[in-house]
């Protein structure tokens, strides 16, 4: 090898040291001041296989001579490396004076000469420093797991080359994984937890951040997997994908595809970007936004209505990305799930008299700016062949079966079959976008207005039980604390499972006495006395004036 070629090869190998987003080595006798590490905080696990490519002699930690095949090279161990291979390496990296290589095609040149199917000289290593190795060039194949990850989550593989000087190999991982964040957007705020009334729209924003070593991949698969619980109805036409505020084109001739599916009462949105390198650069944010409506299947208070997302991504830059994502030819990792929740509550109203007796028949109207598509919870008889109730012809129900001798069979509606008493949730009105909810107290003395969010409300008794006076309207405000996830309303009790409840007491009315009774007679007597009294005063004054 000529001196010019020799120096060029030295440059090549130094450049390869930087290959595929790894920091250049720090040597035992002469540390490289330019060595760098990125995104290693949060690494919770790593495993390294180390392969010997070439051996050689270094001088002052800079020059190499007597270049021979190593134990894991594709040539015969201990034999000289051919001039044609050295020329190929020199030509591949001749324009790279900065020694920064993030091009997977360039890395592919050097990796042609490593037998990754052979037994590594170090397998499943956990450290980043090794001694007692022959001077030369080594390939490190690593798997790194980040905080929050499991065996399948937050993992990334890498392949890079380092050199050994004076028997010591030291390297620092400079790998990266994408990140995902999810928020509920409320005006100018972005929150993890919010409240809503059934019928309210909830706006979501998902941010997927591409890894810093994106350019190490030939192609980079990037997939959003978002799941809405059954209490949320997706508005599919609101889904948008943007980068730096600019919308990304979708469809067969676009940069991503969109798939919406139903599974186990949940809705899944799958946004697939076959090659994120065509969409944005390293470290850039890809943002997905959409709107969903809280519906009648929403969980009332309790654990709330969750919405969660995770990313699936290419995690091995050594594969060309031509295979099916998730296959051996195109391995993928995934991030831990990010989750946000929306809470809603209900108000139970118990109707009694002053003695605590249940009063049925009263009608209540709930109005206010927190009523969107308010529902009422009530019990009703529904057909059920295994039910415990029989329907009578007078419209009532009984648990008493017809007499065995059919003596009372004419009282039963035998064609109706049997029934069960079940709690149902129904709209309290027939049209959408009502600002009020109306319901009537049943036999249990209770009604429940379901699906309420924070806001100002008025509870009005619009139909009063016979013999009782109506209550004054009850005005109250429901608030929600996102930290404690609790609903509150002044003057209203907090019931079980983070719901609200109140008792409304009716007082008996005061009736005027009937016509002709003692009450009217008294009015007549008092009136007569007043007339007679006035006459006496007039006579007295007249006599006094004549005197």
mmCIF file with all atom_site columns, C-alpha atoms in Angstrom, residues 34-202:
data_model
loop_
_atom_site.group_PDB
_atom_site.id
_atom_site.type_symbol
_atom_site.label_atom_id
_atom_site.label_alt_id
_atom_site.label_comp_id
_atom_site.label_asym_id
_atom_site.label_entity_id
_atom_site.label_seq_id
_atom_site.pdbx_PDB_ins_code
_atom_site.Cartn_x
_atom_site.Cartn_y
_atom_site.Cartn_z
_atom_site.occupancy
_atom_site.B_iso_or_equiv
_atom_site.pdbx_formal_charge
_atom_site.auth_seq_id
_atom_site.auth_comp_id
_atom_site.auth_asym_id
_atom_site.auth_atom_id
_atom_site.pdbx_PDB_model_num
ATOM 1   C CA . UNK A 1 34  ? -14.213 14.790  20.603 1.00 0.00 ? 34  UNK A CA 1
ATOM 2   C CA . UNK A 1 35  ? -15.934 11.675  21.940 1.00 0.00 ? 35  UNK A CA 1
ATOM 3   C CA . UNK A 1 36  ? -19.646 12.278  22.459 1.00 0.00 ? 36  UNK A CA 1
ATOM 4   C CA . UNK A 1 37  ? -22.647 10.581  23.975 1.00 0.00 ? 37  UNK A CA 1
ATOM 5   C CA . UNK A 1 38  ? -26.288 11.371  23.283 1.00 0.00 ? 38  UNK A CA 1
ATOM 6   C CA . UNK A 1 39  ? -29.586 10.318  24.866 1.00 0.00 ? 39  UNK A CA 1
ATOM 7   C CA . UNK A 1 40  ? -28.050 7.764   27.201 1.00 0.00 ? 40  UNK A CA 1
ATOM 8   C CA . UNK A 1 41  ? -29.737 9.133   30.321 1.00 0.00 ? 41  UNK A CA 1
ATOM 9   C CA . UNK A 1 42  ? -32.602 6.804   31.010 1.00 0.00 ? 42  UNK A CA 1
ATOM 10  C CA . UNK A 1 43  ? -30.914 3.693   29.590 1.00 0.00 ? 43  UNK A CA 1
ATOM 11  C CA . UNK A 1 44  ? -31.961 0.850   31.854 1.00 0.00 ? 44  UNK A CA 1
ATOM 12  C CA . UNK A 1 45  ? -30.540 -2.161  30.053 1.00 0.00 ? 45  UNK A CA 1
ATOM 13  C CA . UNK A 1 46  ? -28.028 -3.033  27.362 1.00 0.00 ? 46  UNK A CA 1
ATOM 14  C CA . UNK A 1 47  ? -26.499 -6.066  25.730 1.00 0.00 ? 47  UNK A CA 1
ATOM 15  C CA . UNK A 1 48  ? -23.483 -6.035  23.390 1.00 0.00 ? 48  UNK A CA 1
ATOM 16  C CA . UNK A 1 49  ? -21.942 -8.607  21.026 1.00 0.00 ? 49  UNK A CA 1
ATOM 17  C CA . UNK A 1 50  ? -18.414 -7.677  19.870 1.00 0.00 ? 50  UNK A CA 1
ATOM 18  C CA . UNK A 1 51  ? -16.888 -8.914  16.585 1.00 0.00 ? 51  UNK A CA 1
ATOM 19  C CA . UNK A 1 52  ? -13.245 -8.589  15.498 1.00 0.00 ? 52  UNK A CA 1
ATOM 20  C CA . UNK A 1 53  ? -12.971 -7.317  11.879 1.00 0.00 ? 53  UNK A CA 1
ATOM 21  C CA . UNK A 1 54  ? -9.297  -6.436  11.367 1.00 0.00 ? 54  UNK A CA 1
ATOM 22  C CA . UNK A 1 55  ? -6.130  -6.571  13.408 1.00 0.00 ? 55  UNK A CA 1
ATOM 23  C CA . UNK A 1 56  ? -3.133  -4.318  12.945 1.00 0.00 ? 56  UNK A CA 1
ATOM 24  C CA . UNK A 1 57  ? -0.403  -2.297  14.562 1.00 0.00 ? 57  UNK A CA 1
ATOM 25  C CA . UNK A 1 58  ? -1.010  1.257   15.802 1.00 0.00 ? 58  UNK A CA 1
ATOM 26  C CA . UNK A 1 59  ? 1.640   3.914   16.192 1.00 0.00 ? 59  UNK A CA 1
ATOM 27  C CA . UNK A 1 60  ? 0.936   6.744   18.596 1.00 0.00 ? 60  UNK A CA 1
ATOM 28  C CA . UNK A 1 61  ? -2.706  5.733   18.529 1.00 0.00 ? 61  UNK A CA 1
ATOM 29  C CA . UNK A 1 62  ? -3.038  7.078   14.989 1.00 0.00 ? 62  UNK A CA 1
ATOM 30  C CA . UNK A 1 63  ? -1.497  4.868   12.335 1.00 0.00 ? 63  UNK A CA 1
ATOM 31  C CA . UNK A 1 64  ? -2.106  1.267   11.464 1.00 0.00 ? 64  UNK A CA 1
ATOM 32  C CA . UNK A 1 65  ? 0.004   -1.217  9.548  1.00 0.00 ? 65  UNK A CA 1
ATOM 33  C CA . UNK A 1 66  ? 0.114   -4.953  8.957  1.00 0.00 ? 66  UNK A CA 1
ATOM 34  C CA . UNK A 1 67  ? -3.707  -5.005  8.406  1.00 0.00 ? 67  UNK A CA 1
ATOM 35  C CA . UNK A 1 68  ? -5.021  -8.586  8.606  1.00 0.00 ? 68  UNK A CA 1
ATOM 36  C CA . UNK A 1 69  ? -8.376  -10.285 8.860  1.00 0.00 ? 69  UNK A CA 1
ATOM 37  C CA . UNK A 1 70  ? -9.688  -10.711 12.387 1.00 0.00 ? 70  UNK A CA 1
ATOM 38  C CA . UNK A 1 71  ? -11.492 -13.643 13.982 1.00 0.00 ? 71  UNK A CA 1
ATOM 39  C CA . UNK A 1 72  ? -14.933 -12.490 12.740 1.00 0.00 ? 72  UNK A CA 1
ATOM 40  C CA . UNK A 1 73  ? -13.899 -11.022 9.378  1.00 0.00 ? 73  UNK A CA 1
ATOM 41  C CA . UNK A 1 74  ? -15.117 -12.496 6.129  1.00 0.00 ? 74  UNK A CA 1
ATOM 42  C CA . UNK A 1 75  ? -11.547 -13.339 5.125  1.00 0.00 ? 75  UNK A CA 1
ATOM 43  C CA . UNK A 1 76  ? -9.257  -16.007 6.536  1.00 0.00 ? 76  UNK A CA 1
ATOM 44  C CA . UNK A 1 77  ? -8.140  -15.043 10.010 1.00 0.00 ? 77  UNK A CA 1
ATOM 45  C CA . UNK A 1 78  ? -4.555  -13.779 10.122 1.00 0.00 ? 78  UNK A CA 1
ATOM 46  C CA . UNK A 1 79  ? -4.179  -13.229 6.381  1.00 0.00 ? 79  UNK A CA 1
ATOM 47  C CA . UNK A 1 80  ? -3.591  -9.769  4.853  1.00 0.00 ? 80  UNK A CA 1
ATOM 48  C CA . UNK A 1 81  ? -6.578  -7.729  3.686  1.00 0.00 ? 81  UNK A CA 1
ATOM 49  C CA . UNK A 1 82  ? -6.537  -7.308  -0.083 1.00 0.00 ? 82  UNK A CA 1
ATOM 50  C CA . UNK A 1 83  ? -5.716  -4.016  -1.717 1.00 0.00 ? 83  UNK A CA 1
ATOM 51  C CA . UNK A 1 84  ? -9.072  -3.982  -3.561 1.00 0.00 ? 84  UNK A CA 1
ATOM 52  C CA . UNK A 1 85  ? -10.971 -3.997  -0.259 1.00 0.00 ? 85  UNK A CA 1
ATOM 53  C CA . UNK A 1 86  ? -8.807  -1.210  1.108  1.00 0.00 ? 86  UNK A CA 1
ATOM 54  C CA . UNK A 1 87  ? -9.412  0.751   -2.083 1.00 0.00 ? 87  UNK A CA 1
ATOM 55  C CA . UNK A 1 88  ? -13.186 0.247   -1.811 1.00 0.00 ? 88  UNK A CA 1
ATOM 56  C CA . UNK A 1 89  ? -13.206 1.527   1.742  1.00 0.00 ? 89  UNK A CA 1
ATOM 57  C CA . UNK A 1 90  ? -11.057 4.509   0.803  1.00 0.00 ? 90  UNK A CA 1
ATOM 58  C CA . UNK A 1 91  ? -13.317 5.413   -2.149 1.00 0.00 ? 91  UNK A CA 1
ATOM 59  C CA . UNK A 1 92  ? -16.484 5.062   -0.085 1.00 0.00 ? 92  UNK A CA 1
ATOM 60  C CA . UNK A 1 93  ? -15.378 7.576   2.514  1.00 0.00 ? 93  UNK A CA 1
ATOM 61  C CA . UNK A 1 94  ? -13.066 9.821   0.446  1.00 0.00 ? 94  UNK A CA 1
ATOM 62  C CA . UNK A 1 95  ? -15.392 12.844  0.676  1.00 0.00 ? 95  UNK A CA 1
ATOM 63  C CA . UNK A 1 96  ? -15.954 12.480  4.383  1.00 0.00 ? 96  UNK A CA 1
ATOM 64  C CA . UNK A 1 97  ? -13.434 14.775  6.042  1.00 0.00 ? 97  UNK A CA 1
ATOM 65  C CA . UNK A 1 98  ? -15.493 15.345  9.190  1.00 0.00 ? 98  UNK A CA 1
ATOM 66  C CA . UNK A 1 99  ? -15.443 11.661  10.187 1.00 0.00 ? 99  UNK A CA 1
ATOM 67  C CA . UNK A 1 100 ? -19.198 11.900  10.917 1.00 0.00 ? 100 UNK A CA 1
ATOM 68  C CA . UNK A 1 101 ? -21.053 9.025   9.284  1.00 0.00 ? 101 UNK A CA 1
ATOM 69  C CA . UNK A 1 102 ? -24.816 8.744   9.550  1.00 0.00 ? 102 UNK A CA 1
ATOM 70  C CA . UNK A 1 103 ? -25.314 7.136   6.160  1.00 0.00 ? 103 UNK A CA 1
ATOM 71  C CA . UNK A 1 104 ? -26.491 3.531   6.370  1.00 0.00 ? 104 UNK A CA 1
ATOM 72  C CA . UNK A 1 105 ? -25.215 2.914   2.828  1.00 0.00 ? 105 UNK A CA 1
ATOM 73  C CA . UNK A 1 106 ? -21.681 3.839   3.903  1.00 0.00 ? 106 UNK A CA 1
ATOM 74  C CA . UNK A 1 107 ? -21.927 1.611   6.932  1.00 0.00 ? 107 UNK A CA 1
ATOM 75  C CA . UNK A 1 108 ? -23.100 -1.215  4.679  1.00 0.00 ? 108 UNK A CA 1
ATOM 76  C CA . UNK A 1 109 ? -19.721 -1.159  2.938  1.00 0.00 ? 109 UNK A CA 1
ATOM 77  C CA . UNK A 1 110 ? -17.744 -1.978  6.063  1.00 0.00 ? 110 UNK A CA 1
ATOM 78  C CA . UNK A 1 111 ? -20.293 -4.456  7.381  1.00 0.00 ? 111 UNK A CA 1
ATOM 79  C CA . UNK A 1 112 ? -19.889 -6.535  4.227  1.00 0.00 ? 112 UNK A CA 1
ATOM 80  C CA . UNK A 1 113 ? -16.625 -7.671  5.714  1.00 0.00 ? 113 UNK A CA 1
ATOM 81  C CA . UNK A 1 114 ? -17.986 -8.851  9.075  1.00 0.00 ? 114 UNK A CA 1
ATOM 82  C CA . UNK A 1 115 ? -19.422 -12.334 9.594  1.00 0.00 ? 115 UNK A CA 1
ATOM 83  C CA . UNK A 1 116 ? -22.262 -11.684 12.036 1.00 0.00 ? 116 UNK A CA 1
ATOM 84  C CA . UNK A 1 117 ? -23.188 -15.384 11.975 1.00 0.00 ? 117 UNK A CA 1
ATOM 85  C CA . UNK A 1 118 ? -19.861 -16.318 13.542 1.00 0.00 ? 118 UNK A CA 1
ATOM 86  C CA . UNK A 1 119 ? -19.306 -16.548 17.285 1.00 0.00 ? 119 UNK A CA 1
ATOM 87  C CA . UNK A 1 120 ? -18.584 -13.101 18.682 1.00 0.00 ? 120 UNK A CA 1
ATOM 88  C CA . UNK A 1 121 ? -15.422 -12.759 20.732 1.00 0.00 ? 121 UNK A CA 1
ATOM 89  C CA . UNK A 1 122 ? -17.660 -11.239 23.448 1.00 0.00 ? 122 UNK A CA 1
ATOM 90  C CA . UNK A 1 123 ? -21.343 -12.179 23.668 1.00 0.00 ? 123 UNK A CA 1
ATOM 91  C CA . UNK A 1 124 ? -24.077 -10.481 25.692 1.00 0.00 ? 124 UNK A CA 1
ATOM 92  C CA . UNK A 1 125 ? -21.661 -8.056  27.255 1.00 0.00 ? 125 UNK A CA 1
ATOM 93  C CA . UNK A 1 126 ? -23.057 -5.591  29.777 1.00 0.00 ? 126 UNK A CA 1
ATOM 94  C CA . UNK A 1 127 ? -20.098 -3.186  29.991 1.00 0.00 ? 127 UNK A CA 1
ATOM 95  C CA . UNK A 1 128 ? -18.755 -0.515  27.674 1.00 0.00 ? 128 UNK A CA 1
ATOM 96  C CA . UNK A 1 129 ? -15.053 -1.076  28.442 1.00 0.00 ? 129 UNK A CA 1
ATOM 97  C CA . UNK A 1 130 ? -13.046 -4.269  27.702 1.00 0.00 ? 130 UNK A CA 1
ATOM 98  C CA . UNK A 1 131 ? -9.307  -4.988  28.060 1.00 0.00 ? 131 UNK A CA 1
ATOM 99  C CA . UNK A 1 132 ? -6.968  -7.685  26.803 1.00 0.00 ? 132 UNK A CA 1
ATOM 100 C CA . UNK A 1 133 ? -8.052  -7.391  23.168 1.00 0.00 ? 133 UNK A CA 1
ATOM 101 C CA . UNK A 1 134 ? -5.663  -7.347  20.216 1.00 0.00 ? 134 UNK A CA 1
ATOM 102 C CA . UNK A 1 135 ? -5.224  -3.959  18.554 1.00 0.00 ? 135 UNK A CA 1
ATOM 103 C CA . UNK A 1 136 ? -7.452  -3.553  15.543 1.00 0.00 ? 136 UNK A CA 1
ATOM 104 C CA . UNK A 1 137 ? -11.010 -2.737  14.483 1.00 0.00 ? 137 UNK A CA 1
ATOM 105 C CA . UNK A 1 138 ? -14.105 -4.258  16.034 1.00 0.00 ? 138 UNK A CA 1
ATOM 106 C CA . UNK A 1 139 ? -17.812 -4.193  15.326 1.00 0.00 ? 139 UNK A CA 1
ATOM 107 C CA . UNK A 1 140 ? -20.183 -3.809  18.277 1.00 0.00 ? 140 UNK A CA 1
ATOM 108 C CA . UNK A 1 141 ? -23.754 -5.023  17.877 1.00 0.00 ? 141 UNK A CA 1
ATOM 109 C CA . UNK A 1 142 ? -25.902 -3.701  20.684 1.00 0.00 ? 142 UNK A CA 1
ATOM 110 C CA . UNK A 1 143 ? -29.460 -3.677  22.032 1.00 0.00 ? 143 UNK A CA 1
ATOM 111 C CA . UNK A 1 144 ? -30.383 -0.832  24.354 1.00 0.00 ? 144 UNK A CA 1
ATOM 112 C CA . UNK A 1 145 ? -33.557 -0.439  26.442 1.00 0.00 ? 145 UNK A CA 1
ATOM 113 C CA . UNK A 1 146 ? -34.731 2.912   27.761 1.00 0.00 ? 146 UNK A CA 1
ATOM 114 C CA . UNK A 1 147 ? -36.594 3.779   30.957 1.00 0.00 ? 147 UNK A CA 1
ATOM 115 C CA . UNK A 1 148 ? -40.216 2.722   30.892 1.00 0.00 ? 148 UNK A CA 1
ATOM 116 C CA . UNK A 1 149 ? -39.531 -0.040  28.414 1.00 0.00 ? 149 UNK A CA 1
ATOM 117 C CA . UNK A 1 150 ? -40.032 -3.795  28.599 1.00 0.00 ? 150 UNK A CA 1
ATOM 118 C CA . UNK A 1 151 ? -38.619 -6.555  26.448 1.00 0.00 ? 151 UNK A CA 1
ATOM 119 C CA . UNK A 1 152 ? -40.619 -5.195  23.496 1.00 0.00 ? 152 UNK A CA 1
ATOM 120 C CA . UNK A 1 153 ? -40.926 -1.560  24.518 1.00 0.00 ? 153 UNK A CA 1
ATOM 121 C CA . UNK A 1 154 ? -38.459 1.285   24.074 1.00 0.00 ? 154 UNK A CA 1
ATOM 122 C CA . UNK A 1 155 ? -35.725 -0.914  22.623 1.00 0.00 ? 155 UNK A CA 1
ATOM 123 C CA . UNK A 1 156 ? -33.354 -0.096  19.793 1.00 0.00 ? 156 UNK A CA 1
ATOM 124 C CA . UNK A 1 157 ? -30.583 -2.046  18.107 1.00 0.00 ? 157 UNK A CA 1
ATOM 125 C CA . UNK A 1 158 ? -27.396 -0.639  16.652 1.00 0.00 ? 158 UNK A CA 1
ATOM 126 C CA . UNK A 1 159 ? -24.287 -1.670  14.805 1.00 0.00 ? 159 UNK A CA 1
ATOM 127 C CA . UNK A 1 160 ? -21.055 0.329   14.896 1.00 0.00 ? 160 UNK A CA 1
ATOM 128 C CA . UNK A 1 161 ? -17.291 0.035   14.607 1.00 0.00 ? 161 UNK A CA 1
ATOM 129 C CA . UNK A 1 162 ? -14.651 0.939   17.185 1.00 0.00 ? 162 UNK A CA 1
ATOM 130 C CA . UNK A 1 163 ? -10.894 0.530   17.311 1.00 0.00 ? 163 UNK A CA 1
ATOM 131 C CA . UNK A 1 164 ? -8.746  -0.967  20.014 1.00 0.00 ? 164 UNK A CA 1
ATOM 132 C CA . UNK A 1 165 ? -5.464  0.699   20.956 1.00 0.00 ? 165 UNK A CA 1
ATOM 133 C CA . UNK A 1 166 ? -3.109  -0.875  23.494 1.00 0.00 ? 166 UNK A CA 1
ATOM 134 C CA . UNK A 1 167 ? -5.521  -3.754  24.206 1.00 0.00 ? 167 UNK A CA 1
ATOM 135 C CA . UNK A 1 168 ? -8.436  -1.606  25.479 1.00 0.00 ? 168 UNK A CA 1
ATOM 136 C CA . UNK A 1 169 ? -11.844 -1.175  23.839 1.00 0.00 ? 169 UNK A CA 1
ATOM 137 C CA . UNK A 1 170 ? -14.105 1.580   25.166 1.00 0.00 ? 170 UNK A CA 1
ATOM 138 C CA . UNK A 1 171 ? -17.297 2.873   23.605 1.00 0.00 ? 171 UNK A CA 1
ATOM 139 C CA . UNK A 1 172 ? -20.254 5.046   24.548 1.00 0.00 ? 172 UNK A CA 1
ATOM 140 C CA . UNK A 1 173 ? -23.716 4.340   23.113 1.00 0.00 ? 173 UNK A CA 1
ATOM 141 C CA . UNK A 1 174 ? -25.180 7.158   21.075 1.00 0.00 ? 174 UNK A CA 1
ATOM 142 C CA . UNK A 1 175 ? -28.455 5.510   20.151 1.00 0.00 ? 175 UNK A CA 1
ATOM 143 C CA . UNK A 1 176 ? -31.943 6.946   20.400 1.00 0.00 ? 176 UNK A CA 1
ATOM 144 C CA . UNK A 1 177 ? -35.588 5.901   20.401 1.00 0.00 ? 177 UNK A CA 1
ATOM 145 C CA . UNK A 1 178 ? -38.600 7.923   19.317 1.00 0.00 ? 178 UNK A CA 1
ATOM 146 C CA . UNK A 1 179 ? -40.828 9.454   21.934 1.00 0.00 ? 179 UNK A CA 1
ATOM 147 C CA . UNK A 1 180 ? -44.583 9.973   22.118 1.00 0.00 ? 180 UNK A CA 1
ATOM 148 C CA . UNK A 1 181 ? -46.683 12.396  24.128 1.00 0.00 ? 181 UNK A CA 1
ATOM 149 C CA . UNK A 1 182 ? -50.457 12.773  24.260 1.00 0.00 ? 182 UNK A CA 1
ATOM 150 C CA . UNK A 1 183 ? -52.551 15.674  25.533 1.00 0.00 ? 183 UNK A CA 1
ATOM 151 C CA . UNK A 1 184 ? -56.131 16.876  25.709 1.00 0.00 ? 184 UNK A CA 1
ATOM 152 C CA . UNK A 1 185 ? -56.357 20.363  24.222 1.00 0.00 ? 185 UNK A CA 1
ATOM 153 C CA . UNK A 1 186 ? -58.622 22.819  26.058 1.00 0.00 ? 186 UNK A CA 1
ATOM 154 C CA . UNK A 1 187 ? -58.251 26.276  24.588 1.00 0.00 ? 187 UNK A CA 1
ATOM 155 C CA . UNK A 1 188 ? -54.641 27.291  25.132 1.00 0.00 ? 188 UNK A CA 1
ATOM 156 C CA . UNK A 1 189 ? -54.039 24.517  27.670 1.00 0.00 ? 189 UNK A CA 1
ATOM 157 C CA . UNK A 1 190 ? -52.810 20.986  27.075 1.00 0.00 ? 190 UNK A CA 1
ATOM 158 C CA . UNK A 1 191 ? -53.721 18.619  29.912 1.00 0.00 ? 191 UNK A CA 1
ATOM 159 C CA . UNK A 1 192 ? -53.634 14.943  30.858 1.00 0.00 ? 192 UNK A CA 1
ATOM 160 C CA . UNK A 1 193 ? -57.024 14.941  32.588 1.00 0.00 ? 193 UNK A CA 1
ATOM 161 C CA . UNK A 1 194 ? -60.242 16.849  31.950 1.00 0.00 ? 194 UNK A CA 1
ATOM 162 C CA . UNK A 1 195 ? -63.987 16.768  32.530 1.00 0.00 ? 195 UNK A CA 1
ATOM 163 C CA . UNK A 1 196 ? -66.805 16.819  30.004 1.00 0.00 ? 196 UNK A CA 1
ATOM 164 C CA . UNK A 1 197 ? -70.557 16.394  29.745 1.00 0.00 ? 197 UNK A CA 1
ATOM 165 C CA . UNK A 1 198 ? -71.939 13.650  27.559 1.00 0.00 ? 198 UNK A CA 1
ATOM 166 C CA . UNK A 1 199 ? -72.250 15.268  24.147 1.00 0.00 ? 199 UNK A CA 1
ATOM 167 C CA . UNK A 1 200 ? -69.155 17.421  24.601 1.00 0.00 ? 200 UNK A CA 1
ATOM 168 C CA . UNK A 1 201 ? -66.318 17.259  22.076 1.00 0.00 ? 201 UNK A CA 1
ATOM 169 C CA . UNK A 1 202 ? -62.843 16.422  23.357 1.00 0.00 ? 202 UNK A CA 1
#
